[in-house]
mmCIF file with all atom_site columns, C-alpha atoms in Angstrom:
data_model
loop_
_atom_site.group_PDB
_atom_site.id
_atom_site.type_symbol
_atom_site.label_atom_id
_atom_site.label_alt_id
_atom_site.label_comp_id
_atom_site.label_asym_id
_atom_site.label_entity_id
_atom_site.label_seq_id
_atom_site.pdbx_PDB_ins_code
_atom_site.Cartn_x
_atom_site.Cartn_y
_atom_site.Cartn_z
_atom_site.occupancy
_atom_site.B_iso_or_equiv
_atom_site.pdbx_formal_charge
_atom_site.auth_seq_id
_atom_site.auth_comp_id
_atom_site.auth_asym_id
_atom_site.auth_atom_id
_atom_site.pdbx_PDB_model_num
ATOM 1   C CA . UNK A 1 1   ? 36.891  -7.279 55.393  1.00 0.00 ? 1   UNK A CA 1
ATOM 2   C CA . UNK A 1 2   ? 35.899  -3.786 55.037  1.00 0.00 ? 2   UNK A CA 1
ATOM 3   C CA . UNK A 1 3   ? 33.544  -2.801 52.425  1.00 0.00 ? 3   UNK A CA 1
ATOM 4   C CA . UNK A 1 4   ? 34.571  1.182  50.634  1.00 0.00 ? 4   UNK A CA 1
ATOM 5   C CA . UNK A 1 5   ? 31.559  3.797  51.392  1.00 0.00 ? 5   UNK A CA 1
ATOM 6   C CA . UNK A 1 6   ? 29.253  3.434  48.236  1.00 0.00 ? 6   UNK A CA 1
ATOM 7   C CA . UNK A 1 7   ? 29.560  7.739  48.425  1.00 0.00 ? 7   UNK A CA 1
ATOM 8   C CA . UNK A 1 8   ? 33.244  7.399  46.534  1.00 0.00 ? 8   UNK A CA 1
ATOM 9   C CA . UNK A 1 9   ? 31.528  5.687  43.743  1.00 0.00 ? 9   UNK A CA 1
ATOM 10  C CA . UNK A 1 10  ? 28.232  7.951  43.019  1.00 0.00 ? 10  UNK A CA 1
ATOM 11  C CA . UNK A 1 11  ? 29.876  10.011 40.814  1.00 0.00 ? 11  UNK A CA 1
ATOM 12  C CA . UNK A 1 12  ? 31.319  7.049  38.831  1.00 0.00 ? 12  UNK A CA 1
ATOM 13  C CA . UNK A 1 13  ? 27.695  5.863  38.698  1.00 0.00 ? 13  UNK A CA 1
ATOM 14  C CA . UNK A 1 14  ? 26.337  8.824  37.904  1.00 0.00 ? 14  UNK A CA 1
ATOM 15  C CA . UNK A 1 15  ? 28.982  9.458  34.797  1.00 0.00 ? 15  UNK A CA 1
ATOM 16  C CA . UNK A 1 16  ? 28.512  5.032  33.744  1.00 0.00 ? 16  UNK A CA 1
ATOM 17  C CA . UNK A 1 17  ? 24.657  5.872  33.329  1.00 0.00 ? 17  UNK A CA 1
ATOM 18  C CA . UNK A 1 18  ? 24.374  8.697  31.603  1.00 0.00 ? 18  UNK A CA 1
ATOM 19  C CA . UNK A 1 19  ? 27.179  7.594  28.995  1.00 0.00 ? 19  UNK A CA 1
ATOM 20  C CA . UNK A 1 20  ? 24.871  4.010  28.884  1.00 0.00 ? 20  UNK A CA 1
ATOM 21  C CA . UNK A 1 21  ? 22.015  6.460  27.925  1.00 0.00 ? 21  UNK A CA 1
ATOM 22  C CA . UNK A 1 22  ? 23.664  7.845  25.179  1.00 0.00 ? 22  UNK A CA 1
ATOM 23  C CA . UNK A 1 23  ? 24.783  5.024  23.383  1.00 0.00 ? 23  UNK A CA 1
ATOM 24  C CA . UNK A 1 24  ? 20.990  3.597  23.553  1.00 0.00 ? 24  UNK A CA 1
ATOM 25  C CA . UNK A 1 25  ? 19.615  7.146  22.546  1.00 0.00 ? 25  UNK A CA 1
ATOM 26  C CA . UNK A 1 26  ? 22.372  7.218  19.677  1.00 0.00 ? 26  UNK A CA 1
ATOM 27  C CA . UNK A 1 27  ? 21.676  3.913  18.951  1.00 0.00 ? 27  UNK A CA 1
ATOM 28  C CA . UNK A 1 28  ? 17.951  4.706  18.674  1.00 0.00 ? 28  UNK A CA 1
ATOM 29  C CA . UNK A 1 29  ? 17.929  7.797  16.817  1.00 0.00 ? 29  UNK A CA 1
ATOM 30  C CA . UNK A 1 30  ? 20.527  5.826  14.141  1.00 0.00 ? 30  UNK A CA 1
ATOM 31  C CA . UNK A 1 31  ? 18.173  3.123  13.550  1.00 0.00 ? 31  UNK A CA 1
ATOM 32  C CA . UNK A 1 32  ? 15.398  5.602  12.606  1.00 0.00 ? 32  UNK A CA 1
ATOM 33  C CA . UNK A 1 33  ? 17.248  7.323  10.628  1.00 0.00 ? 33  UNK A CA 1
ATOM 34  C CA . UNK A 1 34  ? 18.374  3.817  9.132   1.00 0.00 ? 34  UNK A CA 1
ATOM 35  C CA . UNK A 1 35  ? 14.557  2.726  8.309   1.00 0.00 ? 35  UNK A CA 1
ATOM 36  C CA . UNK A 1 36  ? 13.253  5.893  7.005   1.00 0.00 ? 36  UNK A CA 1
ATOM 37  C CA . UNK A 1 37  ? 16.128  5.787  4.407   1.00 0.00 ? 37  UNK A CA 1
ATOM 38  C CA . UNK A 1 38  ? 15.518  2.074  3.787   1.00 0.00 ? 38  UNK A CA 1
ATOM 39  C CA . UNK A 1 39  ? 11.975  2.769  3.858   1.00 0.00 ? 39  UNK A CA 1
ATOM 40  C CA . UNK A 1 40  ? 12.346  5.526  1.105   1.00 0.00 ? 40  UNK A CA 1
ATOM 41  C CA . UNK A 1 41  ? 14.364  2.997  -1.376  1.00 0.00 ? 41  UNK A CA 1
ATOM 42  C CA . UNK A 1 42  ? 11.494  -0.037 -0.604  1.00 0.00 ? 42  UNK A CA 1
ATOM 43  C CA . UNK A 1 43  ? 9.011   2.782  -2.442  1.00 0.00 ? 43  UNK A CA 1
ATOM 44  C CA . UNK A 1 44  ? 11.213  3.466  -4.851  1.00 0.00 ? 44  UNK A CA 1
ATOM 45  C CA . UNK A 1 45  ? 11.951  -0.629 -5.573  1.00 0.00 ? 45  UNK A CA 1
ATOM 46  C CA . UNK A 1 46  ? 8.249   -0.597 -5.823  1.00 0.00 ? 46  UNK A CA 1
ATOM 47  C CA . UNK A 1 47  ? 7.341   2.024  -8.056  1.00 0.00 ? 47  UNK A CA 1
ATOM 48  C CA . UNK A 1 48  ? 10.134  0.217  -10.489 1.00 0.00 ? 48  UNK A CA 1
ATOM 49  C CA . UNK A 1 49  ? 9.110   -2.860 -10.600 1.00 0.00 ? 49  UNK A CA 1
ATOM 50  C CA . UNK A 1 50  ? 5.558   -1.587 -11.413 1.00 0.00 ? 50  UNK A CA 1
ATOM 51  C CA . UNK A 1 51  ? 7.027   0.262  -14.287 1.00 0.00 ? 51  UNK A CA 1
ATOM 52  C CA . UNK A 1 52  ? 9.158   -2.518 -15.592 1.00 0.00 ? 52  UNK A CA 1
ATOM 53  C CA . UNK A 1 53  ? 6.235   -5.091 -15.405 1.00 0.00 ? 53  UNK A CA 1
ATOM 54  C CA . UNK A 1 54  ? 4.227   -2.142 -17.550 1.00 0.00 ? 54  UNK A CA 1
ATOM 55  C CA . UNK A 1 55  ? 7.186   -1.862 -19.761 1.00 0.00 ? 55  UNK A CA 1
ATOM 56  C CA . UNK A 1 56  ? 7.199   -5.419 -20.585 1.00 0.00 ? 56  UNK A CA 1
ATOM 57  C CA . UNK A 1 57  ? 3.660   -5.448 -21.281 1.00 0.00 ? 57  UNK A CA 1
ATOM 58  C CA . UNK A 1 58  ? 3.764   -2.404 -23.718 1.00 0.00 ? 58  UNK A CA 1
ATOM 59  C CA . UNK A 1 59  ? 6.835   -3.952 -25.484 1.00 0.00 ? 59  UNK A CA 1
ATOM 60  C CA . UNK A 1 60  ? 5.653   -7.204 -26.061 1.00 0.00 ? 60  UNK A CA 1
ATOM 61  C CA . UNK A 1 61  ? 2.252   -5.314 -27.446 1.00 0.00 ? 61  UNK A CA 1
ATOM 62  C CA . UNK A 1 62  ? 4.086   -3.260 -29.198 1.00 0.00 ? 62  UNK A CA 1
ATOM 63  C CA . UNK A 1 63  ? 6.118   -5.854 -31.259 1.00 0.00 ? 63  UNK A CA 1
ATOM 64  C CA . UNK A 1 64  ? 3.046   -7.777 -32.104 1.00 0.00 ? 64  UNK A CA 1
ATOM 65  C CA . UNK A 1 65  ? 0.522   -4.701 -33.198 1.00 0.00 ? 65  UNK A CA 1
ATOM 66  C CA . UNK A 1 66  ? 3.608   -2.629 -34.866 1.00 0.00 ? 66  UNK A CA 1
ATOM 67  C CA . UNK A 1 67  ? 2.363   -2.990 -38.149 1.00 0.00 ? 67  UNK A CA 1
ATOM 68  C CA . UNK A 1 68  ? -1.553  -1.997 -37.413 1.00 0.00 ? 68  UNK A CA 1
ATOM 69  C CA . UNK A 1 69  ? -1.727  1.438  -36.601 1.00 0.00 ? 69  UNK A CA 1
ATOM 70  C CA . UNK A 1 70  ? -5.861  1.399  -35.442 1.00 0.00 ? 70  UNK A CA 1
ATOM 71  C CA . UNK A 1 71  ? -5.651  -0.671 -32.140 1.00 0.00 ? 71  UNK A CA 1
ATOM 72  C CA . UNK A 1 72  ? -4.760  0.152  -28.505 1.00 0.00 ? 72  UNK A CA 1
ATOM 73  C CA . UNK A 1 73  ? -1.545  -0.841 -28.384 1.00 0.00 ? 73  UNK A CA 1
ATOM 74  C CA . UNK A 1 74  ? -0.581  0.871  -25.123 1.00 0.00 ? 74  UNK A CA 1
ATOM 75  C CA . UNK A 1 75  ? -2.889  1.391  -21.709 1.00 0.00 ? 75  UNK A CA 1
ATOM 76  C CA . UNK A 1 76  ? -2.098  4.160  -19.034 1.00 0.00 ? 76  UNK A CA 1
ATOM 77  C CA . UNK A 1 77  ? -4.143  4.560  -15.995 1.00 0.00 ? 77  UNK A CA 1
ATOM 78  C CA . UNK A 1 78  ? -3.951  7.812  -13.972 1.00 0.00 ? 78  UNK A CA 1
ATOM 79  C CA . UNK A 1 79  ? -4.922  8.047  -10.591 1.00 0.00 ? 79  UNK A CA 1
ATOM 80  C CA . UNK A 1 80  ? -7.037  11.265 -9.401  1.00 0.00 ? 80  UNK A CA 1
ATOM 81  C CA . UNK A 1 81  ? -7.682  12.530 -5.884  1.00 0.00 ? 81  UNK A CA 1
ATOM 82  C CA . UNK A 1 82  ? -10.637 11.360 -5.185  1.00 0.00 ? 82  UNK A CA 1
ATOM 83  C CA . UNK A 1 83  ? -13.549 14.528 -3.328  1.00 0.00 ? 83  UNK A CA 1
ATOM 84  C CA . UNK A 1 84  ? -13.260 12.465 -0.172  1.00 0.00 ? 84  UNK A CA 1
ATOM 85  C CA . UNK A 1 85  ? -9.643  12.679 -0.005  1.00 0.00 ? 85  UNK A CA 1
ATOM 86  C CA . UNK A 1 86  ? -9.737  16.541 -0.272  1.00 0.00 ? 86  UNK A CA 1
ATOM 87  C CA . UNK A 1 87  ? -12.313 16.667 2.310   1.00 0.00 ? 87  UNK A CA 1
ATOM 88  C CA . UNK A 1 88  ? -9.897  14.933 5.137   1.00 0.00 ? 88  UNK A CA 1
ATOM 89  C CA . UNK A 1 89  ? -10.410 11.527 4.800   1.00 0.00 ? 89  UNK A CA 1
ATOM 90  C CA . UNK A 1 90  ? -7.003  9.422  4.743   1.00 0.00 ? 90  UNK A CA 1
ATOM 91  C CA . UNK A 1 91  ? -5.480  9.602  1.383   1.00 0.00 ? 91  UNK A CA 1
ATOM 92  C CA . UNK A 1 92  ? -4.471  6.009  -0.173  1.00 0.00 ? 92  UNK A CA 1
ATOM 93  C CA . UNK A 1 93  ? -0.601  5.609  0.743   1.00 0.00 ? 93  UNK A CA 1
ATOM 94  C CA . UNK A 1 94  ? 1.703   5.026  -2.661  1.00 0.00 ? 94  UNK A CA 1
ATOM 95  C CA . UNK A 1 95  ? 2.498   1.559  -2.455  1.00 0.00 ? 95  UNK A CA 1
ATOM 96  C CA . UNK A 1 96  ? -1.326  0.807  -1.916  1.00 0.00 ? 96  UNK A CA 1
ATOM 97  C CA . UNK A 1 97  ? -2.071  2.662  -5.557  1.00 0.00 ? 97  UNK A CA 1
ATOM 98  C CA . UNK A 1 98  ? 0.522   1.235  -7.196  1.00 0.00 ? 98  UNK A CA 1
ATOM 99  C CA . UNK A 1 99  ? -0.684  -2.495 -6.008  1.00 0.00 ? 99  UNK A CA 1
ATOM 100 C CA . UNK A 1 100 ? -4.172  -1.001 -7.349  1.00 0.00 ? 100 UNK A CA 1
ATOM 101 C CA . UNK A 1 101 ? -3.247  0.513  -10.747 1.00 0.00 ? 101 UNK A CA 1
ATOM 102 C CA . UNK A 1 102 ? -1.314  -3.079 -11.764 1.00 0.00 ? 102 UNK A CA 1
ATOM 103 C CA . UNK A 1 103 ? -4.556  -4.655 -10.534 1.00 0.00 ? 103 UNK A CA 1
ATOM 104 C CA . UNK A 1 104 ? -6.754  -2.364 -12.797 1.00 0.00 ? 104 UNK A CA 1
ATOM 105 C CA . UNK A 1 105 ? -4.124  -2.789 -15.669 1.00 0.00 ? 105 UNK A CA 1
ATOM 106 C CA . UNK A 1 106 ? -4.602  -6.765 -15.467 1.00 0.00 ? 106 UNK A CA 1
ATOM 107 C CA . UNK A 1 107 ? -8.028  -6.144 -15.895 1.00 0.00 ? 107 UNK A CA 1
ATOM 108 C CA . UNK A 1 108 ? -7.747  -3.880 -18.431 1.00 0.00 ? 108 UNK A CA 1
ATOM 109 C CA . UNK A 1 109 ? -5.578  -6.263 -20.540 1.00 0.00 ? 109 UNK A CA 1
ATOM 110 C CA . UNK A 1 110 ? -8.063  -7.796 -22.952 1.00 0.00 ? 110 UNK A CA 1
ATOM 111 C CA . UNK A 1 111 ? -8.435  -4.622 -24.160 1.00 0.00 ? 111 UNK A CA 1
ATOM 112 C CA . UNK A 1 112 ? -5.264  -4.408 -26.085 1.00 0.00 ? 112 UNK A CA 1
ATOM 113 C CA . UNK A 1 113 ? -5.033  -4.977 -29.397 1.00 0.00 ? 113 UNK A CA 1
ATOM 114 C CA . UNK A 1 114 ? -8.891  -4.487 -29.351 1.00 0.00 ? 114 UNK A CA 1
ATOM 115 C CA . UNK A 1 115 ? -10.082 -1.514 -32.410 1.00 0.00 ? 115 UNK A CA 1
ATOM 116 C CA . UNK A 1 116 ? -9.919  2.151  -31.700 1.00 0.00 ? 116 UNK A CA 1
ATOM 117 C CA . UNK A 1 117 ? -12.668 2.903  -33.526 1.00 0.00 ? 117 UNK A CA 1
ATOM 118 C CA . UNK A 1 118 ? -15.134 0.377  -31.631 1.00 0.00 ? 118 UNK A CA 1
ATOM 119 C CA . UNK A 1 119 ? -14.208 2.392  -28.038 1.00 0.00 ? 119 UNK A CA 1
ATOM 120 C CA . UNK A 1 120 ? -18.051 3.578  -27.928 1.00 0.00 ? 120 UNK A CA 1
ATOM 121 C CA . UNK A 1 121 ? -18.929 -0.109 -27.375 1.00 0.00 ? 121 UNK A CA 1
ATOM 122 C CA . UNK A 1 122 ? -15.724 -0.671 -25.260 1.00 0.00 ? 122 UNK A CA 1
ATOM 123 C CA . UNK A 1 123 ? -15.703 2.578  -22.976 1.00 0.00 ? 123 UNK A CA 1
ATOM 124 C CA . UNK A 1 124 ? -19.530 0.989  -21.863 1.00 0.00 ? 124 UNK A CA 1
ATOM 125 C CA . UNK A 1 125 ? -18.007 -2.323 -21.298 1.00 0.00 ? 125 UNK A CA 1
ATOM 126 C CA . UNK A 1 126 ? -15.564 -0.905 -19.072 1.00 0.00 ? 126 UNK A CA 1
ATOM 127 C CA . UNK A 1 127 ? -17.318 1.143  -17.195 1.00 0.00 ? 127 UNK A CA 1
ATOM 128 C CA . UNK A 1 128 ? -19.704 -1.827 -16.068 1.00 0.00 ? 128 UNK A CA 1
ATOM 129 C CA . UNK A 1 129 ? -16.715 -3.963 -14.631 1.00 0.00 ? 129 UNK A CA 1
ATOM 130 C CA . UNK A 1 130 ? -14.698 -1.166 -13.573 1.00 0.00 ? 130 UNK A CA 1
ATOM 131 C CA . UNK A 1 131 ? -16.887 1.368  -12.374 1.00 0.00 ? 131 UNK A CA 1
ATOM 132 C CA . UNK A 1 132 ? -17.450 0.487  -8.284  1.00 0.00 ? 132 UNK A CA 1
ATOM 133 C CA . UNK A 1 133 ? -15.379 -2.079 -8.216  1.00 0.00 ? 133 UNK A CA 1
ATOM 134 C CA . UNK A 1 134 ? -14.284 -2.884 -5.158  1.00 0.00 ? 134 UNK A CA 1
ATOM 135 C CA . UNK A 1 135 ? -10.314 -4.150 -4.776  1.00 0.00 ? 135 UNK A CA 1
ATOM 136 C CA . UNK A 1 136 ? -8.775  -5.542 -1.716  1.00 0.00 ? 136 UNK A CA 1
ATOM 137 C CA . UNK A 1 137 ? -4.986  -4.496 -1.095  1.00 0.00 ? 137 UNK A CA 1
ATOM 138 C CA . UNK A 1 138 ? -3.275  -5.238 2.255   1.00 0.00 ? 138 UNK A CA 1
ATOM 139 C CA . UNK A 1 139 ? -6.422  -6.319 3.471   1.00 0.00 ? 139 UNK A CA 1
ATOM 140 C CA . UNK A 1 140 ? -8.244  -3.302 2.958   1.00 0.00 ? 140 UNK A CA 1
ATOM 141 C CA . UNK A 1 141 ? -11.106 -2.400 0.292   1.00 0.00 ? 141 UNK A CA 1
ATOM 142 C CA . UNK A 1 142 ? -10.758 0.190  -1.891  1.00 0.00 ? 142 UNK A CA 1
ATOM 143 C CA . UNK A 1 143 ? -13.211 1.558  -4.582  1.00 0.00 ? 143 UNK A CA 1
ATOM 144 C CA . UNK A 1 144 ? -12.556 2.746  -8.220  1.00 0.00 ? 144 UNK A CA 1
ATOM 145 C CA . UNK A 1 145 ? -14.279 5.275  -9.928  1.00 0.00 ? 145 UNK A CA 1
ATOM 146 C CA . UNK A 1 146 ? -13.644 6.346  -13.516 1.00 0.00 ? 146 UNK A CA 1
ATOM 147 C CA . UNK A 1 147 ? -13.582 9.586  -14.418 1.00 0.00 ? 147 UNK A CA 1
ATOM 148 C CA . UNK A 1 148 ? -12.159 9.892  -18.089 1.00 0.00 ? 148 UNK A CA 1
ATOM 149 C CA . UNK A 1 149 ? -11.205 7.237  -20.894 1.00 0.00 ? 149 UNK A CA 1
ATOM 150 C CA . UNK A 1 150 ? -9.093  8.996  -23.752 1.00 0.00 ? 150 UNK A CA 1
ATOM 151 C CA . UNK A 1 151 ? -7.742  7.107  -27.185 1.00 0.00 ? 151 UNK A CA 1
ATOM 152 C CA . UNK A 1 152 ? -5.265  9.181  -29.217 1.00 0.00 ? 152 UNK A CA 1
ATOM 153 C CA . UNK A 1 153 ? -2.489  7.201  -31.506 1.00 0.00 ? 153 UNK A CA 1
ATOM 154 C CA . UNK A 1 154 ? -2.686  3.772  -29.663 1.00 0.00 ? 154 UNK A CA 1
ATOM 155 C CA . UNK A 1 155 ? -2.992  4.731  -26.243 1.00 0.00 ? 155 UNK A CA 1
ATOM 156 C CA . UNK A 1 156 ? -5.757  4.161  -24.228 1.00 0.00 ? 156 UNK A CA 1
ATOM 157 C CA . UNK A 1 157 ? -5.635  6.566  -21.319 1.00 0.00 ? 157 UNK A CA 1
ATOM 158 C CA . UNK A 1 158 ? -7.367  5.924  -18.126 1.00 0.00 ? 158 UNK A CA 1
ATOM 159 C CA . UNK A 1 159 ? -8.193  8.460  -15.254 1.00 0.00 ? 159 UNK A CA 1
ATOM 160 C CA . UNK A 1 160 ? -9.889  6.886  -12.249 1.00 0.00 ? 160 UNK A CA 1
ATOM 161 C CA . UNK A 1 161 ? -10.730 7.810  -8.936  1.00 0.00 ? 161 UNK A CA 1
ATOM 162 C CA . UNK A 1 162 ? -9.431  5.489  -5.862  1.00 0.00 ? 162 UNK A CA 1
ATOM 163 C CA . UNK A 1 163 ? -11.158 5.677  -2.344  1.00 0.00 ? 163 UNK A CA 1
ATOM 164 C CA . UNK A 1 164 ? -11.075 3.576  0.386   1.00 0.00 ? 164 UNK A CA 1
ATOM 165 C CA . UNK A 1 165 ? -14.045 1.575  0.687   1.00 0.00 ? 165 UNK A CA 1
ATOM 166 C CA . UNK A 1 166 ? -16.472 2.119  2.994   1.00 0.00 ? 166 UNK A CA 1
ATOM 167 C CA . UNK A 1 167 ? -19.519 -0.067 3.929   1.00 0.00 ? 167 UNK A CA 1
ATOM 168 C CA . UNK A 1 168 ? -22.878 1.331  5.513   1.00 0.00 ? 168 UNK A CA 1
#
């Protein structure tokens, strides 16, 4: 049996590869696309089930101070970029502050309901357990620094200062 010269088949070869090329190039460049988009909606599911857990919290504060009108009914913590950050250092990724913030906020929860006009003796209080605090998300540290504590009509508002931890 005679076997056909391999030379009437290069071209075939040739044409078979480079079309098996393009369906694994396609096939990568779809799947990127694919996880940046799902990536992008994971952030977003994130960042709303944050709010709805804070939600929750303010309405069921809410309904049980609505008759007092002198107690932090509500907290809010702002995040600030921290020196360090400006200077080049890796900022904190949004997921990571998030995780943070609702951390803070659970520590922050005993002071709800507390009196707005006894936030001299409260502000100190909270700067001792807050201020330098370390927290560990995704097994990293991060630090916490606060900058500003504000009470107007109920709300406490928090603005702190999140770095990433790091030891000498």
């Amino acid at each position: 049996m005679r076997v056909p010269p391999f030379s009437r088949f290069r071209r075939f070869t040739q044409i078979s590869a480079i079309f098996m090329l393009g369906i694994v190039v396609g096939a990568v460049i779809y799947n990127a696309i694919y996880h940046v988009g799902y990536n992008v909606l994971w952030l977003n599911n994130a960042d709303l089930r944050v709010q709805i857990e804070q939600y929750q919290e303010d309405i069921k504060t809410l309904k049980k101070y609505n008759n007092t009108s002198t107690v932090i009914r509500e907290i809010k913590i702002r995040s600030e970029e921290s020196k360090a950050q400006s200077e080049g250092s890796n900022p904190v990724d949004p997921v990571t502050l998030k995780l943070i913030l609702s951390e803070i906020r659970s520590d922050l929860e005993p002071m709800r309901g507390r009196s707005m006009f006894d936030i001299d003796t409260d502000s100190k209080l909270v700067r001792l357990l807050l201020d330098g605090k370390l927290y560990i998300v995704r097994e990293k540290e991060y630090s916490v620094r606060i900058r500003t504590m504000l009470v107007m009509e109920g709300v406490l508002q928090i603005w702190v200062e999140i770095s990433p931890f790091k030891r000498n």
